Coordinates of C-alpha atoms and ligand atoms in Angstrom, one line a residue:
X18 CA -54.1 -11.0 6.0
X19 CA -54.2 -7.2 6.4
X20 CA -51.5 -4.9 8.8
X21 CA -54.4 -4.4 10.9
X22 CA -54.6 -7.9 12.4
X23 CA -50.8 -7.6 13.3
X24 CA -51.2 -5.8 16.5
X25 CA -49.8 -2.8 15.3
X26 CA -50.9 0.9 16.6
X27 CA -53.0 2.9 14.8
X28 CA -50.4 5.8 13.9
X29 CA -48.3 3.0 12.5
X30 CA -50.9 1.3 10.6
X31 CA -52.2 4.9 9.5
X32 CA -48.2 5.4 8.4
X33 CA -48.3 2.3 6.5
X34 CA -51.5 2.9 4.7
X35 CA -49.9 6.3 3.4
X36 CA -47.1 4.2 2.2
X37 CA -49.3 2.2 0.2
X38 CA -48.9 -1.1 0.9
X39 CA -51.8 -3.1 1.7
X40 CA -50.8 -6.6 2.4
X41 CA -48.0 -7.8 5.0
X42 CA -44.7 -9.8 3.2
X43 CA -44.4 -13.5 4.9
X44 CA -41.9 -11.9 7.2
X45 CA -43.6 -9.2 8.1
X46 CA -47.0 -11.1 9.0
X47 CA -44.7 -13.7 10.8
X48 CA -42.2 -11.9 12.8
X49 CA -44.6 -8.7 13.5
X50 CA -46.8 -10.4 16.6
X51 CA -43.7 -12.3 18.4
X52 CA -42.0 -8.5 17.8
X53 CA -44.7 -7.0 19.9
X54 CA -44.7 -9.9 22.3
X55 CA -41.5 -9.3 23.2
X56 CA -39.8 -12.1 22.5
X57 CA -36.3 -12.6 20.7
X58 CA -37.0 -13.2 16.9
X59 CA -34.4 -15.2 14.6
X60 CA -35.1 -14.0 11.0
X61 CA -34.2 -15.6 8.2
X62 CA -34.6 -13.7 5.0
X63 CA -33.3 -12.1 2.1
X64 CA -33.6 -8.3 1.5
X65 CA -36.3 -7.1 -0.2
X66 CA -38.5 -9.4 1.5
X67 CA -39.7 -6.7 3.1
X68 CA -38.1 -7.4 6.3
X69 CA -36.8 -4.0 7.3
X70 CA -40.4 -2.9 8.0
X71 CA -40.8 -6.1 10.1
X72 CA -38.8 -4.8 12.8
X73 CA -39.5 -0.9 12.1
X74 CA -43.1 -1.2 12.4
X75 CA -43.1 -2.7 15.8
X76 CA -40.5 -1.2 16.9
X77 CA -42.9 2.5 16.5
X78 CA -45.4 0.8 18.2
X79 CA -43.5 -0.1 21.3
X80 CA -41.7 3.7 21.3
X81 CA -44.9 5.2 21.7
X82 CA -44.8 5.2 25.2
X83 CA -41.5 6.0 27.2
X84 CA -38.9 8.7 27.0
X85 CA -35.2 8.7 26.5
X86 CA -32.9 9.8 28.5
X87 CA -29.9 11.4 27.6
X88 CA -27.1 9.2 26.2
X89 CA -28.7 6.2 26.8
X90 CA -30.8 5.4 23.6
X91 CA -33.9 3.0 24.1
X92 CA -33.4 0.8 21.3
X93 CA -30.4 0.2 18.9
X94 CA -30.0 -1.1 15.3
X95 CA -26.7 -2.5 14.5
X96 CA -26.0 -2.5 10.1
X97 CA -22.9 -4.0 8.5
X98 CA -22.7 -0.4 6.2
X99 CA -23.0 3.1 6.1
X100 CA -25.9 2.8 3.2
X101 CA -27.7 0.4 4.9
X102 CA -27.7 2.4 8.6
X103 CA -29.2 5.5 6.1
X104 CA -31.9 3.3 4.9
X105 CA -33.0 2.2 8.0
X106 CA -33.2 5.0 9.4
X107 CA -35.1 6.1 6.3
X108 CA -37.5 3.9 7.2
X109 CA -38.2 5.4 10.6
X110 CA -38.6 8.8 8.9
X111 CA -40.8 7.0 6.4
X112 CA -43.7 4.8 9.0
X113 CA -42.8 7.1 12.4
X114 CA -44.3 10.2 10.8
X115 CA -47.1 11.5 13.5
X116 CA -44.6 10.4 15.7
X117 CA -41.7 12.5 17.9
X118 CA -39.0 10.1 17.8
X119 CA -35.6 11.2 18.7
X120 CA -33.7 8.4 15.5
X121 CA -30.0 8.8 15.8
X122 CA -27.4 7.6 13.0
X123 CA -23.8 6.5 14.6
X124 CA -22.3 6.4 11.2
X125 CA -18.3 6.6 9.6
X126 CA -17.5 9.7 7.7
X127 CA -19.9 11.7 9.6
X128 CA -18.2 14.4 12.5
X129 CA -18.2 12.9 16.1
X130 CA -19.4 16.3 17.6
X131 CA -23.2 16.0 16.0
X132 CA -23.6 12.3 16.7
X133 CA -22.8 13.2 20.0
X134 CA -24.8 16.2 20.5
X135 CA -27.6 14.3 19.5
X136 CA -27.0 11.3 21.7
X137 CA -27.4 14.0 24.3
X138 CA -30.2 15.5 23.6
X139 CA -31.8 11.3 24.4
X140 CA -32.6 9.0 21.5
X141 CA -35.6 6.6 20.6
X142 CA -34.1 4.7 18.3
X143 CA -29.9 4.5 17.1
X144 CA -29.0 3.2 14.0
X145 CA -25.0 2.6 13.8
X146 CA -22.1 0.6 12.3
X147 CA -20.4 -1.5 15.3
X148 CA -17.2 0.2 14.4
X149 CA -18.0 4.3 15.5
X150 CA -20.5 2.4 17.8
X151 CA -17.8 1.3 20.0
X152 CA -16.0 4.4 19.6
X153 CA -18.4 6.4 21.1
X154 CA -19.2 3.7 23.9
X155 CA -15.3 4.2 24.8
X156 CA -15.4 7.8 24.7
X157 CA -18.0 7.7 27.4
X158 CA -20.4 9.7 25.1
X159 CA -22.9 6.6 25.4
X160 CA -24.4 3.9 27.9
X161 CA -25.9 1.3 26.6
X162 CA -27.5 0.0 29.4
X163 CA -30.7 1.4 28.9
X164 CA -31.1 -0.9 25.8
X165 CA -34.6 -2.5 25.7
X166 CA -34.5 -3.8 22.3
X167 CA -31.4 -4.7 20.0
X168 CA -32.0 -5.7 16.4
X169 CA -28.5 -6.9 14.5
X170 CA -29.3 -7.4 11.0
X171 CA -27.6 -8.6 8.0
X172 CA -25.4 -10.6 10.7
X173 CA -23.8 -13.0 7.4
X174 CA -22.4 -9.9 6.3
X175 CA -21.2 -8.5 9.4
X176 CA -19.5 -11.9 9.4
X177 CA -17.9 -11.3 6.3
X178 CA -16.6 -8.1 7.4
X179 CA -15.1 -9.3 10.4
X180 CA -17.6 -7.6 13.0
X181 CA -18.4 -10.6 14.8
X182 CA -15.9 -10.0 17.6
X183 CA -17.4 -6.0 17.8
X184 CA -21.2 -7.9 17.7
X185 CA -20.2 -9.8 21.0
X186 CA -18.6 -6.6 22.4
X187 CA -21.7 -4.6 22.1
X188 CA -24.1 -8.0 23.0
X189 CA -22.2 -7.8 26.3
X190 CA -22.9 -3.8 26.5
X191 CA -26.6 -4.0 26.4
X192 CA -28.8 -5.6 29.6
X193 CA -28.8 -9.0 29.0
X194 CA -32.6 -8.8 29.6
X195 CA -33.0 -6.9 26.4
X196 CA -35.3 -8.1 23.1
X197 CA -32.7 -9.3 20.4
X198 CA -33.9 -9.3 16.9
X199 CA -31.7 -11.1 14.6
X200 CA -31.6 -11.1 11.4
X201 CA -29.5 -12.8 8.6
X202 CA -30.3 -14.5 5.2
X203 CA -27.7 -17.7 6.0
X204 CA -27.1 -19.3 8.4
X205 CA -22.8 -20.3 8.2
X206 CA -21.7 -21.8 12.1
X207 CA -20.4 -18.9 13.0
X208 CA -23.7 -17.1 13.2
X209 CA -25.5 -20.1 14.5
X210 CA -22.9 -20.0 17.8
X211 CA -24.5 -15.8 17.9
X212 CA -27.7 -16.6 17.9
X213 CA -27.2 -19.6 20.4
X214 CA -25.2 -17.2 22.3
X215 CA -27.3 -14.4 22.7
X216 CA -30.7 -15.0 21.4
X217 CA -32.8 -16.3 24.3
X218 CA -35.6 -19.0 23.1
X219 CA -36.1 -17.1 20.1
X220 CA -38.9 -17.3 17.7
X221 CA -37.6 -18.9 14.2
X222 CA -39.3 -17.1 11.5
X223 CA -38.2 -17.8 7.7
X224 CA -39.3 -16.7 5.0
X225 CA -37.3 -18.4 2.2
X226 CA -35.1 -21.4 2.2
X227 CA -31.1 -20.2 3.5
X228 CA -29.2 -19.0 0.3
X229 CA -32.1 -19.7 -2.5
X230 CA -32.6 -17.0 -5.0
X231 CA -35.4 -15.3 -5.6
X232 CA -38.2 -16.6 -8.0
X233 CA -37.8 -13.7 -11.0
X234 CA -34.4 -13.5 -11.9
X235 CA -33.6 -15.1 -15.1
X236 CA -29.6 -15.6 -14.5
X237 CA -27.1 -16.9 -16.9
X238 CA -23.4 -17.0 -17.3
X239 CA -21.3 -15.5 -20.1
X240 CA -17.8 -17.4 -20.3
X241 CA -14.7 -15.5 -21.4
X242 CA -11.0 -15.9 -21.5
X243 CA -8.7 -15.1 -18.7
X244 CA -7.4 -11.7 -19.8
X245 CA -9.0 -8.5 -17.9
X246 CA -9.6 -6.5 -21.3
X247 CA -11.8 -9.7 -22.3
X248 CA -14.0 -9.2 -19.7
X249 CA -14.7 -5.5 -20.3
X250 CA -15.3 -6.1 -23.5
X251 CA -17.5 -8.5 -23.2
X252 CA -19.5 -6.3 -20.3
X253 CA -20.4 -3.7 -22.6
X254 CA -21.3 -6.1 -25.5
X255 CA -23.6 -7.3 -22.6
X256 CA -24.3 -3.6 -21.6
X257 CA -25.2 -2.4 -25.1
X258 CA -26.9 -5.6 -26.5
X259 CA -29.4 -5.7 -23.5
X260 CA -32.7 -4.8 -24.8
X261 CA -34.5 -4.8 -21.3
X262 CA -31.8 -3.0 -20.0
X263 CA -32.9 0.1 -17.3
X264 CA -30.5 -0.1 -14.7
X265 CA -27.9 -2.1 -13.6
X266 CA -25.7 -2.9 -10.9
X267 CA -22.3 -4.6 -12.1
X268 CA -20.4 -6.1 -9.1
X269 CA -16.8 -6.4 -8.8
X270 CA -14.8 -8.4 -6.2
X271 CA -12.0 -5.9 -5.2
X272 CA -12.3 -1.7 -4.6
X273 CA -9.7 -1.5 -7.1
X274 CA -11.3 -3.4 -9.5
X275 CA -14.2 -0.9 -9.2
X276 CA -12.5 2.1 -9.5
X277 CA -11.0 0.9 -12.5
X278 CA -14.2 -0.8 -14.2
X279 CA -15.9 2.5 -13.6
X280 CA -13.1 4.5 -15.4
X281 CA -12.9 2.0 -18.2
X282 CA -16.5 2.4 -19.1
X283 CA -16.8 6.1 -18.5
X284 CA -14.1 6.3 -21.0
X285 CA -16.2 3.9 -23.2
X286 CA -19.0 6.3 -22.8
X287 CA -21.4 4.9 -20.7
X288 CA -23.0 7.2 -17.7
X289 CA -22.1 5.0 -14.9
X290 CA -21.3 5.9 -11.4
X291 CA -19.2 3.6 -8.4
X292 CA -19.7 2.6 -4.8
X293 CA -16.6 1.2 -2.8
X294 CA -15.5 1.2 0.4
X295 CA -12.8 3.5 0.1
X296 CA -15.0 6.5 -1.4
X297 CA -15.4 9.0 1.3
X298 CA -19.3 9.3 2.4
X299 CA -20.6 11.9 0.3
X300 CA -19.1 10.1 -2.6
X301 CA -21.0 7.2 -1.8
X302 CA -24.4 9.0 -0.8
X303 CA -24.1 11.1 -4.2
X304 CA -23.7 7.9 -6.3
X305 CA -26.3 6.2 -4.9
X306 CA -28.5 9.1 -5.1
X307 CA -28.1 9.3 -8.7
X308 CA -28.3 5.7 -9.8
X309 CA -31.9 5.7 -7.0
X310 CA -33.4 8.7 -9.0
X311 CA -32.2 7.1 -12.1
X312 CA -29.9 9.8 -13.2
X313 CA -27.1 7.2 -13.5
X314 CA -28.3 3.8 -14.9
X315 CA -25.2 2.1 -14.3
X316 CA -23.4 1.6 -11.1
X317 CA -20.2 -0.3 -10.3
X318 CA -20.4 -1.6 -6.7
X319 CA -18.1 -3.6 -4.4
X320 CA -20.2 -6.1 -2.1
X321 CA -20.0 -4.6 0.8
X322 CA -20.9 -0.9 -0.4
X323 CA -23.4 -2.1 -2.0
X324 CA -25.2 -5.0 0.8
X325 CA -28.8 -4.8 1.4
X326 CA -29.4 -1.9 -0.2
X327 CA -32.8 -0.8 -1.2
X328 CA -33.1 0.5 -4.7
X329 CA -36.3 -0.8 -6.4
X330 CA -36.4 -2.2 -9.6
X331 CA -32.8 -2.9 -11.0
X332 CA -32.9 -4.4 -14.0
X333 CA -29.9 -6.2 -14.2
X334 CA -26.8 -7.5 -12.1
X335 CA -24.1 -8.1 -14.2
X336 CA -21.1 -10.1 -12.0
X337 CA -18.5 -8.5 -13.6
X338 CA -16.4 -10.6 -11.1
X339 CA -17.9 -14.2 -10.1
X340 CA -17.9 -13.8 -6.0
X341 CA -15.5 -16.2 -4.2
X342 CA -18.0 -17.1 -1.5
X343 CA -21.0 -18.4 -3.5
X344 CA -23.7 -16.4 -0.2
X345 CA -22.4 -13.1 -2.2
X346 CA -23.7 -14.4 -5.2
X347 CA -27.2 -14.9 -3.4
X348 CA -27.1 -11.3 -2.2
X349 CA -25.8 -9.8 -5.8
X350 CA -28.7 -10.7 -7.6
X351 CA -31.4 -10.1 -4.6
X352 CA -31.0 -6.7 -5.8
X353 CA -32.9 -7.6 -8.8
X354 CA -36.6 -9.1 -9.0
X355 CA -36.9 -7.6 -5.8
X356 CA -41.0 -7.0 -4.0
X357 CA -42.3 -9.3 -6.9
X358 CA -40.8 -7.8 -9.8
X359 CA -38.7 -9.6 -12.9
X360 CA -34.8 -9.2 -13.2
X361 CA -31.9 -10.5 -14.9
X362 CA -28.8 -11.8 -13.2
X363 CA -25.1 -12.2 -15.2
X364 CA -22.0 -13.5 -14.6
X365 CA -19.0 -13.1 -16.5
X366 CA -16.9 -16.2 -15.9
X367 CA -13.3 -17.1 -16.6
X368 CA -11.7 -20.7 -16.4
X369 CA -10.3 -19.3 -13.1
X370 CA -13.9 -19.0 -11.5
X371 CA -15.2 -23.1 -12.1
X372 CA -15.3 -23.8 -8.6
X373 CA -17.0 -20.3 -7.8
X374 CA -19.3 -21.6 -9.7
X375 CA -19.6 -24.9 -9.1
X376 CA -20.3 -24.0 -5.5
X377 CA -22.4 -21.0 -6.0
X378 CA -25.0 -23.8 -8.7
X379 CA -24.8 -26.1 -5.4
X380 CA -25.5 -23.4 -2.9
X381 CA -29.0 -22.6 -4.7
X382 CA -29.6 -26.1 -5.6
X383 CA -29.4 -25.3 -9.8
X384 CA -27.5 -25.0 -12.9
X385 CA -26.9 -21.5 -14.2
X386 CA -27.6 -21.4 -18.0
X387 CA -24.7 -20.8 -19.8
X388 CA -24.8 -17.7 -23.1
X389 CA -21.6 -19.1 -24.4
X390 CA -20.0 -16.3 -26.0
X391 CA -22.5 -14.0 -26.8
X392 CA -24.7 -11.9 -24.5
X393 CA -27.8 -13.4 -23.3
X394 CA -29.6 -10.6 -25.3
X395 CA -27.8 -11.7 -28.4
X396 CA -28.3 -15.3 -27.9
X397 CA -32.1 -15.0 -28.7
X398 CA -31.5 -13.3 -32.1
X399 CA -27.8 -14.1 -32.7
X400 CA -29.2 -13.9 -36.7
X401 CA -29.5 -10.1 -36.2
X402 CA -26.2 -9.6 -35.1
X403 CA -23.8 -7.3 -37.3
X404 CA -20.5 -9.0 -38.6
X405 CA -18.1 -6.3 -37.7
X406 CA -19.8 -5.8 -34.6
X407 CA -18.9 -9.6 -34.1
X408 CA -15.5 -9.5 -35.5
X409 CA -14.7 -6.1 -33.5
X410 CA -15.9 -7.3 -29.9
X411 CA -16.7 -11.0 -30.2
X412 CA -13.8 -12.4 -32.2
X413 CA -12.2 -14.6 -29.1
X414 CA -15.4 -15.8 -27.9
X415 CA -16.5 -16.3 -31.4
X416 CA -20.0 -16.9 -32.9
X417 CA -21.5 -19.8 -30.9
X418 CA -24.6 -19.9 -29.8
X419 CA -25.6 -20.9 -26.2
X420 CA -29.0 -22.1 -25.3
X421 CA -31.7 -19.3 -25.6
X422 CA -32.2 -17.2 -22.2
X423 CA -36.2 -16.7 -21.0
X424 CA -37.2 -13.5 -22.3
X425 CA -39.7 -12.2 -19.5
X426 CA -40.2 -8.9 -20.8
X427 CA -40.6 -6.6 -23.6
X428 CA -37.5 -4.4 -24.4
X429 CA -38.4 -1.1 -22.6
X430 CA -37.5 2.2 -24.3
X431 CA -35.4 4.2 -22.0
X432 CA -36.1 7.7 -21.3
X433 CA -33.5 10.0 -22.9
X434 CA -33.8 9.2 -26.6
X435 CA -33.8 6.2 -28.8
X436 CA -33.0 2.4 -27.1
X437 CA -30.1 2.4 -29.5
X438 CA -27.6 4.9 -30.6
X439 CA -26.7 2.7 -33.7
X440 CA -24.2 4.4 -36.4
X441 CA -25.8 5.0 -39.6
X442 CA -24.3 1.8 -41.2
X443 CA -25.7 -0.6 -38.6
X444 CA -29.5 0.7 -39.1
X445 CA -31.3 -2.6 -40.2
X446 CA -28.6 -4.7 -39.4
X447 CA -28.9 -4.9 -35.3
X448 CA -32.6 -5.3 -35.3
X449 CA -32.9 -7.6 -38.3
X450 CA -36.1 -7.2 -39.4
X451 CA -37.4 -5.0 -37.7
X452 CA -38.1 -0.9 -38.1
X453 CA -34.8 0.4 -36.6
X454 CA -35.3 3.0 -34.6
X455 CA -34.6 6.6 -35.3
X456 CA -30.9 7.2 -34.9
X457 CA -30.8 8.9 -31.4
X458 CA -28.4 12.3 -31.0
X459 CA -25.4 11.4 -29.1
X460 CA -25.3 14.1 -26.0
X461 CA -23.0 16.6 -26.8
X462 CA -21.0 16.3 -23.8
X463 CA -19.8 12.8 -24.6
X464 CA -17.6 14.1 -27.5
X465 CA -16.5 17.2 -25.5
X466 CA -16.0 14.9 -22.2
X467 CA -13.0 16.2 -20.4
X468 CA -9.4 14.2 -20.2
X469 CA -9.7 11.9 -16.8
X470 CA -7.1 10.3 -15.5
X471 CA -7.5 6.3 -16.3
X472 CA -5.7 4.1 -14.8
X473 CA -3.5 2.1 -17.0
X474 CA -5.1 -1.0 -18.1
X475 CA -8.3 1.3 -19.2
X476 CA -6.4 3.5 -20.6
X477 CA -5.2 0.4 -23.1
X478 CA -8.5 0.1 -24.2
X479 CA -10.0 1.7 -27.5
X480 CA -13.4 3.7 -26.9
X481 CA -15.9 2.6 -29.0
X482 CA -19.1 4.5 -28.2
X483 CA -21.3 2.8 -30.6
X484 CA -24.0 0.7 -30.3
X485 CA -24.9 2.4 -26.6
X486 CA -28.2 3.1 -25.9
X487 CA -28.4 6.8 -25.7
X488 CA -29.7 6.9 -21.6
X489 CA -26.3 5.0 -21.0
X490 CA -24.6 7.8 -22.3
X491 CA -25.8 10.4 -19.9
X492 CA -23.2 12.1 -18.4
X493 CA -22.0 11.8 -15.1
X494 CA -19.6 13.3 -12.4
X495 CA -18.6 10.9 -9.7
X496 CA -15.8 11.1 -7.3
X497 CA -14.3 7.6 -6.8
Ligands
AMP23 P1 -36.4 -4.8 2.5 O1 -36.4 -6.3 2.4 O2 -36.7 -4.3 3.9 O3 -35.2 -4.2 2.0 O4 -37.6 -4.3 1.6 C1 -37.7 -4.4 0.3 C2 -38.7 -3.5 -0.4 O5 -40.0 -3.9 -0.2 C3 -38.6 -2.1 0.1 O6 -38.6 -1.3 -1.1 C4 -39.9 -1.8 0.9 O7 -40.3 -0.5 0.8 C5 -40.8 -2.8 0.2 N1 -41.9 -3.3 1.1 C6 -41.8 -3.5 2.4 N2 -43.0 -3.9 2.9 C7 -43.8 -4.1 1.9 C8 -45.2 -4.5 1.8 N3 -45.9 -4.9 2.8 N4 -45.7 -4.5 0.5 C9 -45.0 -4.1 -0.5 N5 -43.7 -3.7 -0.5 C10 -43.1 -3.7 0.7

């Protein structure tokens, strides 16, 4: 199946083409032709399965004809975050070249006065957060009862967040005769009343079994003691020992516990940035800039910062914190081994976090391997591992061996210098055998790095920059 057989117009397909992609995803060729139909679509998918560009692309093709009219957009596209409204509207900017396109953002953070002169000016396409939605609904700046088209996507997660009650506000603000796209990648009651609500006869289009994970992610678990410095330390045993290792997103359950991970290993060294909710938006915008070009491998994320979010080829998720509702674990590691690519997924578990567990293994129908003790690097060659290394960091989980993790891939050499910044005495010791690598120069700027304010319970900890790989010591200035 080609995009050409989709029914798609030729400035679109011509868009895609540029893009490179050649062949629809499953939800793409699937939801695509009931899209241009006009009929209400109920998606059920995962991100990265591509499904962004299943409503995007028809969506273009429909705009072509018609004009907006001021403060009354066409079409709107309700997102659960900031992040995920910016890459959506990314997208637009992306396939709708060739095309004049009014595509508004209704965002937080962002002044009220240029949203609204640009709502005036008429709008093809708005892109918003139900929250400054509704604000400027009540302001009067915005009608939307010229609505022809609504797409609500991610609805799970605007569950989560507690935007259901704002979803049926806005439902009831558009023509009831509108096109409702809907997507979500479960399917809790809640949501089903939605869709039964406000989809009419809708097309069912799925593209992967509710709450399974995707096929390339090797996950395993890591299980540690109940104290907090326990689980930092064993994060950047996992963080150094990682051989694959070329980005990573480590999730955390709490804002605070972000904001305090990331200061613990900034202290420790590592070049790591942070995403919460509470970070104002050019915070959040600059740390996700950084970690997307790769100038920051490492990025400590809350769930709901970092939802949906499109950054290709993450290496690793590391759940720093095991989710309490088992359909965030689902999403976590969605950001790895995303559009067909290998990943790994890890979570750091405490004896507090068995029935997390025990409900996330049920949810996707499988047990997750455990890596007692050690890190699922250092299970497959536990032989090469140095004794004080062991004694300094692993002494509580001790020395046992779990069962040996699926190695997919060959260790990839980072940019930036050597994969590991061993000290002199470790040379020949960490990769047994093998020709150590050249002892990579540790950037200056790590030894010259300024005081920062840690919070307390980082502070307590010693840092210990050894063993990092030297791209995980790149520098970084983030505002958390
Ligand atoms: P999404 O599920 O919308 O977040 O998309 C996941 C990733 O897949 C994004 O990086 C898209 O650019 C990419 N993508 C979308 N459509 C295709 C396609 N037909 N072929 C290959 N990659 C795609």
């Amino acid at each position: 199946m080609s995009f050409s057989h989709l029914g798609l117009s030729d400035k679109v397909l011509a868009a895609v083409a540029a893009t490179g992609y050649t062949t629809p995803t499953p939800i793409q060729e699937q939801a695509i032709p009931h899209v241009l139909a006009r009929r209400d679509v109920l998606g059920i998918a995962q991100t990265g399965t591509g499904k962004t560009a299943a409503f995007v692309l028809p969506m273009l093709t429909m705009l072509e004809k018609g004009r907006a009219r001021a403060r009354m957009p066409r079409t709107l596209i309700l997102e659960p975050t900031r992040e995920l409204a910016a890459q959506v509207k990314e997208s637009f900017d992306k396939y709708g070249v060739g095309q004049k396109l009014n595509v508004a953002l209704l965002i937080g953070g962002v002044s009220f006065g240029d949203q609204d002169s640009k709502l005036t000016r008429g709008v093809d396409v708005l892109i918003a957060t139900p929250g400054r939605l509704l604000d400027h609904t009540e302001r009067g700046g915005l009608l939307l009862t010229g609505v022809e088209l609504l797409v609500i996507d991610e609805a799970d997660r605007m569950l989560d967040m507690g935007f259901i009650p704002d979803i049926e506000r806005i439902c009831k603000l558009v023509p009831f005769t509108r096109q409702t796209l809907f997507f979500t990648a479960t399917m809790p009651p809640e949501i089903r009343r939605i869709t039964e609500t406000f989809l009419h006869n809708p097309e069912k289009v799925e593209v992967s079994r509710p709450a399974t994970t995707a096929t390339g992610v090797s996950q395993f678990q890591v299980s540690v003691g109940r104290e907090p410095h326990e689980k930092r330390e064993t994060l950047r045993r996992l963080l150094r020992d990682a051989k694959d290792l070329q980005n990573a997103i480590i999730f955390c359950n709490r804002k605070r516990e972000v904001a305090l991970l990331h200061k613990s290993l900034q202290k420790h060294g590592f070049s790591v940035g942070a995403l919460h909710g509470d970070m104002d938006q050019s915070a959040r915008t600059a740390a996700l800039d950084q970690f997307r070009k790769g100038e920051i491998p490492l990025l400590v994320a809350s769930d709901v910062a970092a939802r949906g979010l499109d950054i290709p080829a993450v290496s690793h998720i590391y759940n720093f914190d095991v989710p309490h509702h088992a359909d965030d674990y689902v999403h976590r590691i969605g950001r790895t081994a995303r559009a067909g690519r290998t990943g790994t997924a890890i979570s750091i578990v405490t004896p507090l976090d068995t029935k997390s567990i025990v409900a996330i293994e049920k949810l996707i129908g499988q047990t997750i391997p455990r890596a007692e003790g050690q890190s699922e690097a250092r299970v497959s060659d536990d032989a090469d591992q140095p004794r004080e290394h062991r004694s300094r960091e692993g002494s509580k989980e001790g020395s046992r061996g779990g069962r040996k993790p699926r190695r997919e891939r060959e260790p990839r050499h980072a940019k930036g210098g050597a994969k590991g910044a061993e000290k002199a005495g470790d040379k020949g010791v960490h990769h047994g055998n093998r020709k150590p690598p050249a002892p990579a120069a540790r950037p200056a700027s790590i030894g010259r790095a300024e005081p920062q304010r840690v919070a307390r319970e980082a502070e307590s900890e010693p840092a210990d920059h050894s063993h990092l790989p030297a791209f995980l010591l790149r520098p970084v200035r983030a505002r958390v």
